[in-house]
């Protein structure tokens, strides 16, 4: 029977323990890319390759990461890399994984060599146009690591809404107008959808918490079967914040409970980054131009949705891992 | 030049005669070519090919990875990925399936991947019609694929084997498609000769793995962004490779003849040498056309026939030589060139090649049945000057232009 039901991890001890492992000094995501100042795609790609190492094939569907890292004749990838189209990351990876299996049997590739097949795709290429290919790949059980960087819109084509654009966000195809206050749908829950395929490893991550993120890369690499990692990625032009806040805005996403870092390992759900007390969601929203038009009651509605989601996560965990809303917490704390 | 050569050739390899449908002939040829990865989605009328291949794999007769993908878009994507990794690949489709793959078809060309694909040719929607004509294959003409259109099960079998050799040749490195009539070839049981020893096929068409591929020891990028400073030059290499492949296609067809005792050339001709009227067509109706030629000859009309086999790259020079001195060239097209200069795509290309008007009629659209009488009547109209060149005519269409 396929395991699709999610339950709390039995051995949860209230504190997530990271196994320590050393990241190599070697850089496989090379400097000199064309990503925007303050774009966190680079942070994700660089750490991802440090974990996956040189025996990795990257499948990169159309998106910001693709157009800004491989403008011929330059490249920022020191590993084999392929782009085919926008909507087929999952199926190109399926073919590559199958080819590796066949070529190992034929002795063309050393059968003892482990080659990581990694799809690095944005939210449009994953949640929208690439959804079918992703679902097929997960359902067929190809041993592929699918890393989705989610900047919550079609940022490559200039800030249009995608299936993961949050409620209230103003984009060029969900503009904040007089009648409609921006995007009126909620984010598509991609990690939960991936988990429903009954695959061995699913996680959400946030580049502001690098330890948590790299540990998830390592786990995804070690499972036998497909894995899916949904990573929130801040986008300067799309979210409209000053580049210096690239990490700060991601921290606020977690601190407000807007984004929860968790993993689902063989159907066992575990929050990997507990938040003892939550900041008000306005802390996350007010740093970004895309929510500037929201009225107080719309912000309160978003807060209510988060409260409900947090309640659901705590219920699933059987204890309070994401703490109560504490309006006394300052939005931005000074750092030394 | 013809499939049934008058002089028996010395057959180098032992063969046996069996009966297979066109689809199963293709599946058998693919099996003998030992692909590493097959990705496929079922669609009528090609489904028996992918069913048979799945059977071969699951019975242990073929050691390959079979990916039962969730769509044709993914079938083409998966074989692109597998081919990029260095695997010999196969997929097969028809009609809407080919259309669903469409986005990825030129990408296989740009990445220079030697994918071989079968197409059991079928018309396109709407209205939905699962039966045969060449409306699907004709949409591939501008993309850079090598395109074969074959006549029968034997030729389909042989051409699959040739296609792997051509596609993987170092001078080519391009994807190739082998198309045959949906149902009239795909589903009809026909006799054919196949090698007794399957090893002979892989000996004739060994996997070269010579193309540019993903290799963790030699990292490279496939499908980088080609800015206006680079795109044209890179694409032009594919244009040149396709032009170069014409020579390779002929060369490998001749070598195939030495091994298997059969060859087909770039096109097939029948009683064309002294002809004044040439009927040009493609696919399985060539048999009917030859019958019509014989009947016309008996009646004193100097008729001949030509069957297009390789339509990409277009064998223009040779076609010109074969047809230049023939007064009336009558092309029976099996696909519609909506709103084009001529109503049929091949007639347009033949006219451009000969640089003079040709006669053109459409037939078999949506698998409307025709017989040799109907082709004969059309040819007589052309011969008698009742039909004019550069006009639209139809064979078998109620209320059509006749």
XYZ file of C-alpha atoms in Angstrom:
738
model
C 0.000 0.000 0.000
C 1.313 3.391 -0.907
C 1.892 5.607 2.064
C 0.384 8.984 1.417
C -0.973 9.862 4.846
C 1.226 12.197 6.836
C 1.658 11.751 10.581
C 3.899 13.342 13.205
C 7.385 11.918 13.560
C 7.306 9.492 16.471
C 10.716 10.306 17.836
C 10.295 14.044 17.794
C 12.238 15.475 20.718
C 11.235 19.088 20.466
C 14.543 20.141 19.068
C 15.783 19.269 15.626
C 19.298 17.868 15.772
C 21.452 18.507 12.731
C 24.020 15.825 12.075
C 27.209 17.717 11.456
C 28.981 17.344 8.165
C 31.575 19.460 6.511
C 30.864 21.446 3.380
C 33.788 21.503 0.950
C 35.641 24.720 0.172
C 35.328 23.869 -3.481
C 32.840 26.043 -5.349
C 30.822 24.299 -8.067
C 28.445 27.222 -8.570
C 30.945 29.704 -9.923
C 30.973 33.461 -9.403
C 30.158 35.910 -12.172
C 26.479 35.185 -12.689
C 23.854 37.631 -13.850
C 21.397 37.235 -10.977
C 19.972 40.435 -9.475
C 21.633 42.017 -6.446
C 19.941 40.481 -3.431
C 18.657 37.409 -5.305
C 18.865 34.302 -3.150
C 18.902 31.815 -6.040
C 22.704 31.983 -5.884
C 22.679 31.136 -2.169
C 20.544 28.073 -2.864
C 22.505 26.895 -5.933
C 25.889 27.341 -4.304
C 25.023 25.404 -1.153
C 23.141 22.778 -3.098
C 26.212 21.971 -5.196
C 28.469 21.960 -2.141
C 26.297 19.141 -0.782
C 25.672 17.259 -4.031
C 29.289 17.492 -5.220
C 30.810 17.156 -8.680
C 29.051 13.894 -9.606
C 25.831 15.757 -10.262
C 23.807 16.464 -13.378
C 21.673 19.603 -13.204
C 18.446 19.886 -15.178
C 17.442 23.531 -15.204
C 14.086 24.368 -16.807
C 13.517 27.871 -18.120
C 13.551 30.516 -15.438
C 15.646 33.138 -13.657
C 18.379 30.662 -12.700
C 18.691 29.436 -16.264
C 18.852 32.727 -18.130
C 21.272 34.335 -15.711
C 23.824 31.541 -15.298
C 24.451 30.058 -18.752
C 24.632 32.840 -21.295
C 26.781 31.251 -24.016
C 29.779 31.033 -24.003
C 29.870 31.575 -20.239
C 28.581 29.304 -17.491
C 28.409 29.370 -13.721
C 28.008 25.624 -13.375
C 31.064 23.421 -12.893
C 28.897 20.308 -13.300
C 27.081 18.954 -16.385
C 24.002 21.064 -16.933
C 21.098 20.879 -19.363
C 18.192 23.098 -20.291
C 15.474 21.685 -22.533
C 12.292 23.722 -22.076
C 10.093 25.359 -19.454
C 7.617 22.639 -18.662
C 9.616 19.431 -18.691
C 12.214 19.391 -15.898
C 10.663 16.279 -14.374
C 10.551 14.302 -17.607
C 14.030 15.297 -18.824
C 15.322 14.186 -15.418
C 13.358 10.919 -15.754
C 15.146 10.233 -19.043
C 18.543 11.093 -17.620
C 18.003 8.897 -14.577
C 16.837 5.997 -16.759
C 19.822 6.483 -19.070
C 22.227 6.342 -16.131
C 20.652 3.042 -15.033
C 20.878 1.556 -18.532
C 24.405 2.831 -19.159
C 25.568 1.402 -15.837
C 24.228 -2.010 -16.880
C 26.105 -1.671 -20.172
C 29.337 -0.681 -18.416
C 29.420 2.715 -20.142
C 29.152 4.371 -16.721
C 30.889 2.794 -13.720
C 28.107 0.887 -11.909
C 29.497 1.893 -8.507
C 29.469 5.562 -9.289
C 26.694 7.569 -7.724
C 25.468 10.370 -9.952
C 22.935 12.787 -8.498
C 20.220 13.825 -10.905
C 18.943 17.206 -9.764
C 16.183 19.377 -11.189
C 16.618 23.018 -10.225
C 13.414 24.770 -11.202
C 11.397 27.833 -10.312
C 7.800 27.947 -9.148
C 6.348 28.461 -12.641
C 8.332 25.520 -14.038
C 7.207 23.391 -11.093
C 3.788 24.367 -9.821
C 2.311 25.472 -13.161
C 3.656 24.527 -16.583
C 5.988 21.829 -15.253
C 3.469 20.294 -12.870
C 2.509 17.343 -15.058
C 6.111 16.366 -15.732
C 6.903 16.660 -12.019
C 3.921 14.544 -11.029
C 4.814 11.865 -13.584
C 8.391 11.759 -12.374
C 7.365 11.451 -8.711
C 4.717 8.834 -9.432
C 7.118 6.671 -11.443
C 9.663 6.781 -8.625
C 12.708 8.076 -10.483
C 15.636 8.717 -8.155
C 15.762 12.443 -8.803
C 16.205 15.341 -6.394
C 13.781 18.096 -7.364
C 14.703 21.491 -5.928
C 12.089 24.184 -6.446
C 13.150 27.755 -5.798
C 9.977 29.688 -5.135
C 10.079 33.431 -5.694
C 6.299 33.404 -5.853
C 5.859 34.604 -9.414
C 7.102 34.636 -12.996
C 10.036 36.854 -12.139
C 12.017 35.944 -15.259
C 9.383 37.509 -17.516
C 8.826 40.431 -15.182
C 6.674 39.699 -12.141
C 3.519 37.937 -13.290
C 1.460 35.806 -10.916
C 2.118 32.076 -10.666
C 0.406 29.244 -8.840
C 2.514 30.011 -5.771
C 1.904 33.771 -5.629
C 0.468 34.470 -2.148
C -2.852 36.128 -1.372
C -2.769 39.881 -1.733
C 0.457 40.157 -3.705
C 0.399 42.687 -6.514
C 1.925 41.394 -9.749
C 1.575 42.609 -13.315
C -1.097 39.997 -14.020
C -2.731 40.349 -10.602
C -2.344 44.094 -10.136
C -3.713 45.861 -7.075
C -6.669 47.558 -8.724
C -9.623 49.488 -7.434
C -11.840 46.406 -7.492
C -9.425 43.504 -6.967
C -6.695 43.940 -4.328
C -3.957 41.924 -6.056
C -3.794 38.131 -6.164
C -6.953 36.576 -4.729
C -5.791 32.950 -4.451
C -3.582 31.242 -1.882
C -0.238 29.601 -2.634
C -0.402 26.129 -4.111
C 0.945 23.816 -1.370
C 3.607 22.142 -3.499
C 5.372 20.232 -0.715
C 2.086 18.697 0.430
C 1.153 17.860 -3.153
C 4.547 16.213 -3.712
C 4.147 14.282 -0.453
C 0.752 12.996 -1.597
C 2.622 11.020 -4.272
C 3.982 8.885 -1.453
C 7.620 9.702 -2.206
C 10.279 9.062 0.456
C 11.416 12.618 1.132
C 9.783 16.041 0.967
C 10.972 19.205 2.655
C 10.491 22.933 2.787
C 13.515 25.152 3.326
C 14.575 28.752 3.613
C 18.029 30.025 2.601
C 18.075 32.276 5.663
C 18.579 29.065 7.653
C 21.437 27.491 5.771
C 22.085 24.634 8.199
C 18.533 23.458 7.898
C 18.635 23.804 4.103
C 21.903 21.946 3.493
C 20.876 19.156 5.841
C 17.759 18.667 3.750
C 19.841 18.520 0.568
C 21.917 15.788 2.179
C 18.867 13.812 3.247
C 17.300 14.129 -0.209
C 20.509 12.828 -1.744
C 20.541 9.778 0.483
C 16.976 8.511 0.076
C 16.248 5.823 -2.434
C 13.666 7.388 -4.707
C 12.360 10.800 -5.628
C 12.727 13.750 -3.296
C 11.235 17.220 -3.447
C 12.507 20.337 -1.697
C 10.415 23.499 -1.804
C 12.595 26.520 -1.026
C 11.319 30.050 -0.446
C 13.484 32.501 -2.368
C 13.377 36.257 -1.929
C 13.205 38.310 -5.123
C 14.251 41.953 -5.078
C 12.355 43.223 -8.146
C 9.344 40.953 -7.652
C 8.839 41.421 -3.921
C 10.143 44.975 -4.051
C 12.503 45.332 -1.111
C 15.967 46.822 -0.835
C 18.651 44.255 -1.731
C 20.142 44.468 1.760
C 16.961 42.863 3.146
C 17.215 39.713 1.024
C 17.893 37.438 3.993
C 16.018 39.556 6.527
C 12.753 39.242 4.599
C 13.198 35.467 4.503
C 13.827 35.381 8.241
C 10.605 37.326 8.734
C 8.767 34.776 6.602
C 9.737 32.109 9.124
C 9.448 34.336 12.223
C 5.884 35.270 11.327
C 4.819 31.702 10.537
C 4.154 32.702 6.921
C 6.673 29.992 5.968
C 7.255 26.851 8.060
C 10.334 24.713 7.555
C 9.407 21.067 7.761
C 10.168 17.708 6.254
C 8.109 14.616 5.484
C 10.284 11.555 5.622
C 8.510 8.342 4.625
C 5.226 9.940 5.566
C 6.424 11.258 8.928
C 5.926 14.957 9.346
C 8.413 16.980 11.366
C 8.810 20.730 11.801
C 12.538 21.296 11.585
C 12.596 24.916 12.675
C 10.392 25.594 15.695
C 9.327 29.204 16.287
C 8.612 29.829 19.988
C 6.741 33.118 19.511
C 5.458 34.525 16.259
C 5.771 38.067 14.959
C 2.741 39.644 13.294
C 2.580 38.960 9.551
C 2.637 42.705 8.857
C 6.366 42.557 9.729
C 6.867 40.328 6.680
C 4.424 42.231 4.478
C 5.492 45.797 5.177
C 9.053 45.213 4.075
C 7.802 44.485 0.541
C 6.320 46.756 -2.085
C 4.079 44.031 -3.489
C 1.850 44.180 -0.375
C 1.980 47.963 0.080
C -1.615 48.454 -1.106
C -3.152 46.083 1.448
C -5.682 47.580 3.843
C -5.610 46.683 7.590
C -8.528 44.251 7.265
C -6.790 42.436 4.393
C -3.626 42.135 6.494
C -5.720 40.802 9.365
C -7.273 38.257 7.031
C -3.782 37.043 6.053
C -2.879 36.850 9.760
C -5.981 34.731 10.403
C -5.070 32.331 7.604
C -1.572 31.949 9.059
C -3.020 31.396 12.563
C -5.190 28.627 11.150
C -2.282 27.031 9.260
C -0.108 27.139 12.396
C -2.904 25.538 14.406
C -3.073 22.750 11.827
C 0.690 22.191 11.936
C 0.682 22.076 15.749
C -2.246 19.656 15.682
C -0.328 17.469 13.253
C 2.744 17.556 15.484
C 0.703 16.906 18.643
C 2.377 19.836 20.404
C 3.032 23.507 19.974
C 6.084 23.773 17.737
C 5.093 27.087 16.208
C 4.322 29.397 19.111
C 1.580 31.964 19.679
C 1.380 35.342 18.046
C 3.233 37.915 20.156
C 2.421 41.422 18.914
C 5.009 42.896 21.279
C 7.876 41.467 19.230
C 9.602 44.161 17.155
C 9.608 43.528 13.418
C 13.286 44.233 12.897
C 15.756 43.648 15.686
C 19.080 45.458 15.577
C 22.039 43.241 14.983
C 25.594 43.641 16.119
C 16.696 2.436 -56.767
C 13.657 0.252 -56.319
C 12.789 -1.927 -53.401
C 12.238 -4.966 -55.546
C 15.418 -5.016 -57.605
C 15.217 -6.993 -60.806
C 18.629 -8.525 -60.419
C 18.841 -10.610 -57.241
C 21.584 -9.365 -54.990
C 23.947 -11.525 -53.076
C 22.633 -11.545 -49.543
C 25.407 -11.383 -47.012
C 23.386 -12.118 -43.939
C 20.949 -14.933 -43.413
C 17.331 -13.822 -43.279
C 13.988 -15.418 -42.706
C 10.587 -14.422 -43.995
C 7.938 -13.682 -41.387
C 4.650 -11.791 -41.322
C 4.212 -8.709 -39.179
C 2.114 -5.574 -39.109
C 3.944 -2.342 -39.847
C 3.834 -1.450 -36.174
C 5.263 -4.757 -35.048
C 7.923 -4.569 -37.769
C 9.017 -1.238 -36.325
C 9.022 -2.621 -32.783
C 11.138 -5.571 -33.906
C 13.635 -3.328 -35.707
C 13.901 -1.128 -32.611
C 14.446 -4.157 -30.413
C 17.243 -5.350 -32.704
C 18.858 -1.889 -32.553
C 19.073 -2.265 -28.752
C 17.996 1.128 -27.470
C 19.059 1.922 -23.908
C 15.981 4.006 -23.107
C 12.450 3.982 -24.547
C 9.924 6.574 -23.395
C 6.461 6.370 -24.834
C 2.852 7.312 -24.509
C 0.121 5.399 -26.316
C -1.793 6.953 -29.199
C -3.710 5.353 -32.034
C -2.490 4.060 -34.482
C 1.044 3.665 -33.090
C 0.054 2.043 -29.765
C 0.984 -1.546 -30.790
C 4.595 -0.379 -31.199
C 4.956 0.786 -27.612
C 2.944 -2.175 -26.350
C 5.247 -4.591 -28.132
C 8.353 -2.809 -26.889
C 7.035 -2.918 -23.315
C 6.449 -6.623 -23.804
C 10.010 -7.148 -25.073
C 11.398 -5.285 -22.053
C 9.199 -7.029 -19.493
C 9.885 -10.454 -20.976
C 13.612 -9.851 -20.839
C 13.988 -9.939 -24.618
C 15.244 -6.362 -24.657
C 17.458 -4.927 -21.935
C 16.309 -1.310 -21.894
C 14.786 1.213 -19.539
C 11.149 1.662 -20.522
C 9.596 4.868 -19.168
C 5.797 4.849 -19.408
C 5.544 8.643 -19.376
C 2.441 10.684 -18.646
C 2.312 12.491 -22.023
C 4.021 12.835 -25.383
C 5.502 16.129 -24.232
C 7.261 14.108 -21.574
C 8.062 11.230 -23.957
C 10.104 13.553 -26.149
C 11.565 15.285 -23.074
C 12.636 11.984 -21.556
C 14.325 10.735 -24.722
C 16.056 14.109 -25.039
C 17.353 13.729 -21.469
C 18.392 10.117 -22.030
C 20.053 10.892 -25.360
C 21.864 13.837 -23.773
C 23.239 11.381 -21.220
C 24.595 9.204 -24.064
C 21.840 6.611 -24.411
C 20.404 5.242 -27.673
C 16.726 6.140 -27.474
C 13.398 5.507 -29.140
C 9.923 6.915 -28.985
C 6.917 6.714 -31.263
C 3.852 8.848 -31.769
C 1.035 9.950 -34.080
C -1.147 12.980 -34.737
C -2.052 14.992 -31.625
C 0.757 13.220 -29.814
C 3.268 14.679 -32.235
C 1.622 18.058 -31.785
C 1.912 17.679 -28.019
C 5.648 16.959 -28.460
C 6.070 19.867 -30.811
C 7.827 22.262 -28.441
C 10.610 19.770 -27.884
C 11.100 18.678 -31.507
C 13.373 21.584 -32.521
C 15.204 21.307 -29.197
C 16.350 17.774 -30.070
C 17.782 19.311 -33.251
C 19.473 22.264 -31.534
C 21.049 19.952 -28.955
C 22.135 17.650 -31.834
C 20.734 14.490 -30.291
C 20.418 11.357 -32.491
C 16.953 10.343 -31.324
C 15.024 7.970 -33.572
C 11.249 8.263 -33.570
C 8.539 6.359 -35.387
C 5.316 7.967 -36.530
C 2.308 5.944 -37.597
C 0.958 8.872 -39.611
C -2.521 10.046 -38.692
C -4.541 13.121 -39.445
C -5.084 15.943 -36.981
C -8.102 17.276 -35.104
C -10.721 18.722 -35.490
C -12.899 16.887 -36.086
C -11.200 14.125 -34.229
C -10.238 11.315 -36.547
C -7.862 8.551 -35.533
C -7.221 7.391 -39.118
C -4.341 7.925 -41.438
C -2.984 10.744 -43.552
C 0.248 12.748 -43.366
C -1.009 15.975 -41.771
C 0.999 15.272 -38.608
C 4.376 14.511 -40.208
C 4.191 17.477 -42.572
C 4.227 19.869 -39.599
C 7.780 18.727 -38.814
C 9.293 19.891 -42.082
C 10.808 23.131 -40.839
C 12.335 21.850 -37.616
C 15.564 20.147 -38.701
C 14.616 16.499 -38.235
C 15.561 13.928 -40.852
C 12.198 12.727 -42.202
C 11.660 9.386 -43.914
C 8.241 8.396 -45.269
C 8.155 4.682 -46.033
C 5.871 2.463 -48.051
C 5.419 -0.818 -46.233
C 6.360 -2.940 -43.239
C 9.622 -4.151 -44.791
C 10.775 -0.650 -45.546
C 9.719 0.554 -42.096
C 11.777 -2.235 -40.534
C 14.817 -1.476 -42.696
C 14.574 2.280 -42.339
C 14.548 2.211 -38.535
C 17.877 0.376 -38.690
C 19.252 2.842 -41.237
C 17.974 5.807 -39.243
C 20.059 4.923 -36.191
C 23.172 4.719 -38.347
C 22.448 8.068 -39.999
C 21.415 9.914 -36.839
C 24.446 8.753 -34.874
C 26.908 9.383 -37.707
C 29.544 11.917 -36.655
C 28.749 14.041 -39.710
C 25.081 14.226 -38.742
C 24.088 13.998 -35.036
C 20.474 14.878 -35.729
C 17.175 13.259 -34.764
C 15.380 11.185 -37.384
C 11.745 10.212 -37.848
C 10.422 7.235 -39.776
C 6.796 7.723 -40.810
C 4.433 5.195 -42.351
C 0.699 5.109 -43.112
C -1.489 4.865 -40.056
C -3.568 1.637 -40.416
C -2.806 0.969 -44.090
C 0.746 0.102 -43.044
C 0.657 0.163 -39.248
C -2.111 -2.418 -38.876
C -1.807 -4.568 -41.981
C -0.025 -7.897 -41.757
C 2.679 -8.065 -44.400
C 5.487 -10.465 -45.236
C 8.990 -9.240 -44.550
C 12.531 -10.508 -44.346
C 14.333 -10.123 -41.050
C 17.839 -11.201 -40.081
C 18.078 -14.623 -38.498
C 20.799 -13.389 -36.220
C 19.749 -10.198 -34.439
C 23.400 -9.409 -33.805
C 23.724 -8.543 -37.486
C 21.540 -5.500 -36.926
C 23.673 -4.152 -34.097
C 26.772 -4.979 -36.152
C 25.405 -2.886 -39.003
C 24.242 -0.111 -36.688
C 26.527 -0.102 -33.629
C 25.885 2.533 -30.955
C 28.563 5.192 -31.509
C 27.851 7.425 -28.486
C 29.879 9.988 -30.416
C 27.596 12.955 -29.853
C 28.092 15.718 -27.265
C 26.666 14.527 -23.973
C 26.418 15.130 -20.246
C 29.460 13.672 -18.507
C 30.381 14.298 -14.884
C 34.059 13.902 -15.768
C 33.850 16.481 -18.530
C 31.152 18.917 -17.437
C 29.522 20.974 -20.147
C 26.285 22.842 -20.654
C 23.687 21.674 -23.138
C 21.081 24.211 -24.125
C 22.713 27.398 -22.839
C 21.193 30.792 -23.630
C 22.076 31.685 -27.233
C 22.057 35.451 -27.447
C 21.679 37.209 -30.817
C 25.492 37.208 -30.975
C 25.587 33.400 -31.063
C 22.226 31.796 -31.809
C 22.397 31.949 -35.596
C 25.862 30.393 -35.894
C 24.912 27.552 -33.566
C 21.634 26.901 -35.361
C 23.386 27.114 -38.722
C 25.507 24.120 -37.758
C 22.283 22.102 -37.562
C 21.276 23.435 -40.977
C 24.613 22.341 -42.413
C 24.442 18.957 -40.708
C 21.031 18.291 -42.220
C 22.350 19.188 -45.658
C 25.352 16.924 -45.092
C 23.070 14.081 -43.998
C 21.700 13.678 -47.543
C 25.006 12.126 -48.560
C 25.126 10.002 -45.407
C 21.565 8.750 -45.927
C 22.453 7.544 -49.435
C 25.745 6.062 -48.322
C 24.167 4.076 -45.507
C 21.288 2.954 -47.737
C 23.845 1.550 -50.190
C 25.736 -0.174 -47.414
C 22.468 -1.592 -46.103
C 21.937 -3.064 -49.533
C 25.268 -4.901 -49.337
C 24.360 -6.410 -45.974
C 20.627 -7.000 -46.313
C 20.064 -7.008 -50.065
C 17.566 -4.154 -50.034
C 17.872 -0.445 -50.726
C 15.455 2.373 -51.331
C 17.370 5.491 -52.328
C 16.189 8.983 -51.556
C 13.087 8.353 -53.649
C 11.686 5.508 -55.668
C 10.827 5.700 -59.381
C 8.710 3.532 -61.656
C 8.755 3.615 -65.487
C 9.850 7.190 -65.310
C 12.682 7.191 -67.858
C 10.638 8.102 -70.948
C 7.530 9.333 -69.152
C 5.517 12.390 -70.195
C 3.287 12.268 -67.123
C 4.714 11.574 -63.670
C 2.539 10.802 -60.676
C 4.388 11.781 -57.510
C 3.200 10.603 -54.107
C 4.335 9.088 -50.805
C 3.504 6.266 -48.429
C 1.512 3.138 -49.108
C -0.639 4.375 -52.015
C 2.407 4.086 -54.290
C 1.304 0.535 -55.098
C -2.001 1.813 -56.500
C -0.149 4.532 -58.398
C 2.114 1.965 -60.068
C -0.975 0.014 -61.102
C -2.382 3.194 -62.644
C 0.896 3.788 -64.498
C 0.664 0.327 -66.053
C -2.935 0.921 -67.122
C -2.079 4.304 -68.638
C 0.892 2.790 -70.478
C -1.383 0.114 -71.933
C -3.600 2.910 -73.202
C -0.695 4.692 -74.811
C -0.110 7.370 -72.202
C 3.562 7.524 -71.318
C 3.136 7.564 -67.561
C 5.603 7.020 -64.738
C 5.635 7.372 -60.966
C 7.858 8.661 -58.224
C 7.591 7.988 -54.504
C 9.137 10.502 -52.160
C 11.003 8.722 -49.354
C 13.379 11.233 -47.772
C 11.586 14.573 -47.536
C 14.092 16.149 -45.120
C 16.724 16.851 -46.198
C 14.996 17.559 -49.513
C 16.786 15.763 -52.368
C 16.222 18.684 -54.737
C 19.023 18.103 -57.254
C 18.159 14.468 -57.773
C 14.451 15.165 -58.000
C 15.124 17.811 -60.617
C 17.134 15.306 -62.630
C 14.380 12.717 -62.372
C 11.489 15.045 -63.212
C 12.938 17.897 -65.277
C 12.213 16.395 -68.667
C 8.728 15.233 -67.801
C 6.045 17.497 -69.171
C 3.322 16.956 -66.582
C 4.191 16.370 -62.951
C 1.123 15.431 -60.935
C 1.578 15.359 -57.173
C -0.990 13.501 -55.093
C -0.682 14.966 -51.622
C -1.927 13.271 -48.491
C -1.907 16.316 -46.222
C -3.469 19.752 -46.524
C -1.391 22.879 -46.878
C -4.117 25.192 -45.558
C -4.193 28.366 -47.590
C -0.829 27.672 -49.192
C 0.352 28.437 -52.722
C -0.691 24.882 -53.619
C -3.167 22.891 -51.541
C -0.629 20.123 -50.863
C 2.703 20.535 -49.086
C 4.738 18.213 -51.305
C 3.327 19.717 -54.500
C 4.494 23.123 -53.270
C 7.976 21.781 -52.713
C 8.124 19.893 -55.993
C 6.977 23.026 -57.858
C 9.636 25.095 -56.123
C 12.240 22.470 -56.999
C 11.280 22.290 -60.664
C 10.584 26.036 -60.838
C 7.478 25.445 -62.910
C 3.808 24.721 -62.300
C 2.784 21.236 -61.210
C -0.581 19.504 -61.049
C -1.846 18.842 -57.555
C -4.654 16.915 -55.912
C -5.386 15.876 -52.388
C -6.292 12.302 -51.549
C -6.821 10.051 -48.506
C -7.405 12.994 -46.154
C -8.653 11.601 -42.844
C -8.136 8.168 -44.468
C -10.879 8.629 -47.070
C -10.558 5.406 -49.027
C -9.420 5.571 -52.627
C -8.807 2.929 -55.237
C -6.717 2.789 -58.376
C -9.729 3.754 -60.537
C -10.007 7.055 -58.746
C -6.304 7.785 -59.190
C -6.603 6.689 -62.825
C -9.486 9.086 -63.455
C -7.526 11.958 -61.936
C -4.419 11.097 -63.973
C -6.498 10.967 -67.169
C -7.851 14.434 -66.434
C -4.290 15.692 -66.078
C -3.168 13.855 -69.227
C -6.082 15.197 -71.279
C -5.610 18.751 -70.077
C -8.955 18.799 -68.221
C -7.114 19.736 -65.047
C -4.848 22.763 -64.992
C -1.596 23.117 -63.131
C -1.397 25.304 -60.007
C -5.027 24.559 -59.160
C -6.707 22.741 -56.320
C -8.170 19.293 -57.064
C -9.370 16.504 -54.827
C -9.734 12.765 -55.202
C -12.709 11.269 -53.388
C -14.060 14.395 -51.692
C -17.848 14.843 -51.935
C -18.452 18.266 -53.459
C -14.744 18.800 -53.844
C -12.803 20.314 -56.701
C -12.731 17.744 -59.460
